[in-house]
Coordinates of C-alpha atoms in Angstrom, one line a residue:
X1 CA 29.5 -19.8 -29.0
X2 CA 31.0 -16.3 -29.1
X3 CA 28.7 -13.4 -28.6
X4 CA 29.1 -9.7 -29.4
X5 CA 29.1 -7.7 -26.1
X6 CA 26.5 -5.4 -27.6
X7 CA 24.0 -8.3 -27.6
X8 CA 24.3 -9.0 -23.9
X9 CA 21.1 -8.2 -22.1
X10 CA 21.7 -6.7 -18.7
X11 CA 19.4 -8.3 -16.1
X12 CA 18.3 -5.8 -13.4
X13 CA 16.5 -7.5 -10.4
X14 CA 14.1 -5.5 -8.3
X15 CA 12.7 -8.2 -6.1
X16 CA 14.2 -6.6 -3.0
X17 CA 12.7 -3.2 -3.8
X18 CA 9.7 -3.3 -6.1
X19 CA 8.8 -6.9 -4.9
X20 CA 7.9 -5.5 -1.5
X21 CA 5.2 -3.3 -3.1
X22 CA 3.1 -6.4 -3.8
X23 CA 0.4 -6.8 -1.1
X24 CA 1.5 -9.3 1.6
X25 CA 5.2 -9.3 0.6
X26 CA 7.8 -8.3 3.2
X27 CA 11.4 -9.2 3.8
X28 CA 13.6 -8.3 6.8
X29 CA 17.2 -7.2 6.5
X30 CA 18.7 -10.7 7.0
X31 CA 16.4 -12.1 4.2
X32 CA 17.4 -9.3 1.8
X33 CA 21.1 -9.9 2.5
X34 CA 20.6 -13.6 1.9
X35 CA 18.7 -13.1 -1.4
X36 CA 21.1 -10.4 -2.7
X37 CA 24.1 -12.8 -2.1
X38 CA 22.2 -15.5 -3.9
X39 CA 21.5 -13.2 -6.8
X40 CA 25.2 -12.5 -7.0
X41 CA 26.0 -16.2 -7.3
X42 CA 23.3 -16.3 -10.1
X43 CA 25.3 -13.6 -11.9
X44 CA 22.5 -11.1 -12.0
X45 CA 24.0 -7.8 -13.2
X46 CA 22.2 -5.3 -11.1
X47 CA 20.5 -5.7 -7.7
X48 CA 18.1 -3.0 -6.7
X49 CA 17.9 -3.3 -2.9
X50 CA 15.6 -0.6 -1.7
X51 CA 14.3 2.9 -1.4
X52 CA 15.9 4.4 1.8
X53 CA 14.6 7.9 1.1
X54 CA 11.1 6.6 1.4
X55 CA 11.5 3.6 3.7
X56 CA 13.8 4.0 6.7
X57 CA 14.2 0.2 7.1
X58 CA 15.7 0.0 3.6
X59 CA 18.8 1.9 4.6
X60 CA 20.3 -0.8 6.7
X61 CA 19.5 -3.5 4.1
X62 CA 21.2 -1.5 1.3
X63 CA 24.1 -0.7 3.5
X64 CA 24.7 -4.3 4.5
X65 CA 24.3 -5.6 1.0
X66 CA 26.6 -2.9 -0.3
X67 CA 29.3 -4.2 2.1
X68 CA 29.0 -7.9 1.2
X69 CA 28.1 -8.1 -2.5
X70 CA 31.1 -7.2 -4.8
X71 CA 30.3 -8.6 -8.2
X72 CA 26.8 -7.3 -9.0
X73 CA 26.0 -3.6 -9.1
X74 CA 24.1 -2.5 -6.0
X75 CA 21.4 -0.1 -6.9
X76 CA 19.3 2.1 -4.7
X77 CA 16.1 4.1 -5.8
X78 CA 15.5 7.8 -5.1
X79 CA 13.2 10.5 -6.5
X80 CA 14.6 13.7 -7.8
X81 CA 14.4 15.3 -4.2
X82 CA 17.9 16.3 -3.1
X83 CA 17.5 14.8 0.4
X84 CA 16.6 11.4 -1.1
X85 CA 19.6 11.5 -3.3
X86 CA 21.9 12.2 -0.4
X87 CA 20.3 9.3 1.6
X88 CA 20.7 7.0 -1.4
X89 CA 24.4 7.9 -1.8
X90 CA 25.0 7.3 1.9
X91 CA 23.4 3.9 1.7
X92 CA 25.5 2.6 -1.2
X93 CA 28.7 4.2 0.0
X94 CA 30.4 0.8 0.9
X95 CA 29.5 -0.7 -2.5
X96 CA 32.3 -1.9 -4.8
X97 CA 30.0 -1.1 -7.7
X98 CA 27.1 1.2 -6.8
X99 CA 24.3 2.8 -8.8
X100 CA 21.8 5.5 -7.9
X101 CA 18.4 5.1 -9.7
X102 CA 16.4 8.3 -10.0
X103 CA 12.9 8.7 -11.3
X104 CA 10.8 11.7 -12.4
X105 CA 7.1 11.7 -13.5
X106 CA 6.8 12.7 -17.2
X107 CA 3.1 12.4 -17.7
X108 CA 2.1 16.0 -18.2
X109 CA -1.6 15.2 -17.4
X110 CA -0.5 14.7 -13.8
X111 CA 1.9 17.7 -13.7
X112 CA 0.8 21.3 -13.1
X113 CA 0.2 23.3 -16.3
X114 CA 3.2 25.1 -17.6
X115 CA 5.7 23.1 -15.5
X116 CA 7.5 21.4 -18.4
X117 CA 10.5 23.6 -17.9
X118 CA 10.5 23.0 -14.2
X119 CA 10.3 19.2 -14.7
X120 CA 13.3 19.3 -17.1
X121 CA 15.1 21.5 -14.6
X122 CA 14.4 18.9 -11.8
X123 CA 15.7 16.1 -14.0
X124 CA 18.9 18.0 -14.8
X125 CA 19.6 19.1 -11.2
X126 CA 18.9 15.7 -9.7
X127 CA 21.1 13.8 -12.1
X128 CA 23.9 16.3 -11.7
X129 CA 23.7 15.9 -7.9
X130 CA 23.6 12.1 -8.1
X131 CA 26.6 12.1 -10.4
X132 CA 28.5 14.1 -7.8
X133 CA 28.3 11.0 -5.5
X134 CA 28.2 8.1 -8.0
X135 CA 29.4 7.7 -11.6
X136 CA 26.7 5.2 -12.4
X137 CA 23.3 6.9 -12.5
X138 CA 20.1 5.5 -14.0
X139 CA 17.1 7.7 -14.6
X140 CA 13.5 6.5 -15.1
X141 CA 10.9 8.4 -17.0
X142 CA 7.9 7.5 -14.7
X143 CA 4.7 6.8 -16.5
X144 CA 6.5 7.1 -19.9
X145 CA 3.9 5.1 -21.8
X146 CA 1.2 7.6 -21.0
X147 CA 3.3 10.7 -21.5
X148 CA 3.3 13.1 -24.5
X149 CA 5.9 11.8 -27.0
X150 CA 7.5 15.2 -27.6
X151 CA 8.0 15.9 -24.0
X152 CA 9.2 12.4 -23.3
X153 CA 11.9 12.9 -25.9
X154 CA 12.9 16.2 -24.3
X155 CA 13.1 14.6 -20.9
X156 CA 15.2 11.6 -22.0
X157 CA 17.6 13.9 -24.0
X158 CA 18.0 16.1 -20.9
X159 CA 18.7 13.1 -18.6
X160 CA 21.4 11.9 -21.0
X161 CA 23.0 15.3 -21.4
X162 CA 23.0 15.7 -17.6
X163 CA 25.0 12.5 -17.1
X164 CA 22.7 9.6 -16.8
X165 CA 24.4 6.4 -17.9
X166 CA 21.1 4.2 -18.1
X167 CA 17.7 5.4 -19.2
X168 CA 14.7 3.4 -18.1
X169 CA 11.4 3.5 -19.9
X170 CA 8.8 2.0 -17.6
X171 CA 5.3 0.8 -18.4
X172 CA 4.4 2.1 -14.9
X173 CA 0.7 1.3 -15.0
X174 CA 1.1 -1.9 -17.0
X175 CA -1.2 -0.8 -19.8
X176 CA 1.0 -1.2 -22.9
X177 CA 0.8 -3.9 -25.5
X178 CA 4.0 -5.4 -27.1
X179 CA 3.4 -3.5 -30.3
X180 CA 2.8 -0.1 -28.7
X181 CA 5.7 -0.5 -26.3
X182 CA 8.0 -1.5 -29.1
X183 CA 6.9 1.5 -31.1
X184 CA 7.6 3.8 -28.1
X185 CA 11.2 2.4 -27.8
X186 CA 11.7 2.8 -31.6
X187 CA 10.4 6.4 -31.4
X188 CA 13.0 7.2 -28.8
X189 CA 15.8 5.5 -30.7
X190 CA 14.9 7.6 -33.7
X191 CA 14.2 11.0 -32.2
X192 CA 16.6 11.3 -29.2
X193 CA 19.9 12.3 -30.8
X194 CA 22.1 11.3 -27.9
X195 CA 20.3 8.0 -27.2
X196 CA 23.4 5.9 -28.2
X197 CA 25.4 7.3 -25.3
X198 CA 23.5 5.2 -22.8
X199 CA 22.1 1.8 -22.0
X200 CA 18.4 1.8 -22.7
X201 CA 16.3 -0.1 -20.1
X202 CA 12.7 -1.2 -19.7
X203 CA 10.6 -1.8 -16.6
X204 CA 7.3 -3.5 -17.4
X205 CA 4.4 -4.2 -15.0
X206 CA 2.1 -7.1 -15.4
X207 CA -1.4 -5.6 -15.0
X208 CA -2.4 -7.1 -18.4
X209 CA -0.2 -10.1 -18.2
X210 CA 2.1 -8.7 -20.8
X211 CA 5.2 -7.6 -18.8
X212 CA 7.5 -10.4 -20.2
X213 CA 6.2 -9.9 -23.8
X214 CA 6.6 -6.1 -23.6
X215 CA 10.2 -6.6 -22.3
X216 CA 11.1 -9.0 -25.0
X217 CA 9.5 -6.8 -27.7
X218 CA 11.7 -3.9 -26.6
X219 CA 14.9 -5.8 -27.3
X220 CA 14.6 -5.8 -31.0
X221 CA 14.2 -2.0 -30.8
X222 CA 17.4 -1.4 -28.9
X223 CA 16.7 -2.1 -25.2
X224 CA 19.7 -3.7 -23.5
X225 CA 18.6 -3.9 -19.9
X226 CA 15.4 -5.6 -18.6
X227 CA 14.2 -4.8 -15.1
X228 CA 12.4 -7.8 -13.6
X229 CA 11.9 -9.8 -10.4
X230 CA 11.9 -13.3 -9.0
X231 CA 8.4 -14.9 -9.3
X232 CA 7.2 -11.6 -10.9
X233 CA 6.8 -9.9 -7.5
X234 CA 6.0 -6.2 -7.6
X235 CA 3.5 -3.4 -7.3
X236 CA -0.2 -4.4 -8.1
X237 CA 0.0 -7.5 -10.5
X238 CA 3.8 -7.5 -10.4
X239 CA 6.8 -7.1 -12.7
X240 CA 8.3 -9.1 -15.5
X241 CA 9.3 -12.5 -14.1
X242 CA 13.1 -12.9 -14.1
X243 CA 13.1 -16.6 -14.9
X244 CA 10.7 -16.2 -17.8
X245 CA 12.7 -13.2 -19.2
X246 CA 16.1 -15.1 -18.9
X247 CA 14.7 -18.3 -20.5
X248 CA 13.1 -16.3 -23.4
X249 CA 16.4 -14.5 -24.0
X250 CA 18.3 -17.8 -23.9
X251 CA 16.1 -19.0 -26.8
X252 CA 16.9 -16.0 -28.9
X253 CA 19.9 -16.4 -31.3
X254 CA 21.1 -12.8 -31.2
X255 CA 21.0 -12.1 -27.4
X256 CA 22.2 -13.6 -24.2
X257 CA 22.4 -13.0 -20.4
X258 CA 25.1 -14.0 -17.9
X259 CA 22.5 -15.4 -15.5
X260 CA 22.9 -19.1 -14.4
X261 CA 19.8 -20.8 -15.6
X262 CA 20.5 -23.7 -13.3
X263 CA 19.8 -21.5 -10.3
X264 CA 16.4 -20.1 -11.4
X265 CA 14.3 -22.8 -9.6
X266 CA 16.3 -22.4 -6.4
X267 CA 15.8 -18.7 -6.5
X268 CA 12.1 -19.0 -6.9
X269 CA 11.8 -21.4 -4.0
X270 CA 14.0 -19.2 -1.8
X271 CA 11.7 -16.2 -2.4
X272 CA 8.6 -18.2 -1.9
X273 CA 9.9 -19.3 1.5
X274 CA 10.8 -15.7 2.4
X275 CA 7.4 -14.4 1.5
X276 CA 5.7 -17.0 3.6
X277 CA 7.9 -16.4 6.6
X278 CA 7.7 -12.6 6.4
X279 CA 9.0 -11.0 9.5

């Protein structure tokens, strides 16, 4: 069956980065390299390997994976702090296809009063700096589902105009429902004038057991990248489970992924073994 490229769903795996935030989950450099190479054989589009600006051990893992994996995009996380962006750029320097993934908190209830302009300035400056190192820059609106809608739209519009190529809307605390999350994505599609210039991504946490449902609900509203992890590993109750997401998309007539469904069980077992072994 022929598919329109616009209906391809990009699969972004964060097992190696967010997965380690789940209590009791640790992987050493060799395990991260092994899993990243397996994810490449599965045809996962984007592999988020680590956060070297916050965790020193992640630098070596990112650098080694960037040298070895050539087909998948190698992604590294950074905040909007300049020093973290420089570290991220250095870590992915060997990558054939690299991406810097930035994040900025956008929930004004947790931002000092009157700092909206300062937050927008940080978004603009961090993306501009990241783009000076890497053409592929993703920006995440941290805590988007609990932010003020008008300011969220401003933040997203600023990120796009500053050069972000992917915009991620996370349910950072895992409190959204499929209907409310879909409405948020629809609101952004309707109100952010330059939204069609980027790939819209979602990153859903599973605190209420709705990460997969929320991710799938976003597709019909224009999301084209789903951030997920093998076995649903991730902070607190985890992320959307990669296998569940891919199988659900495979059942949808209008969308597809490039992921090899025949490798999903092997990936699950590989990660289970790594988590048990730890260091």
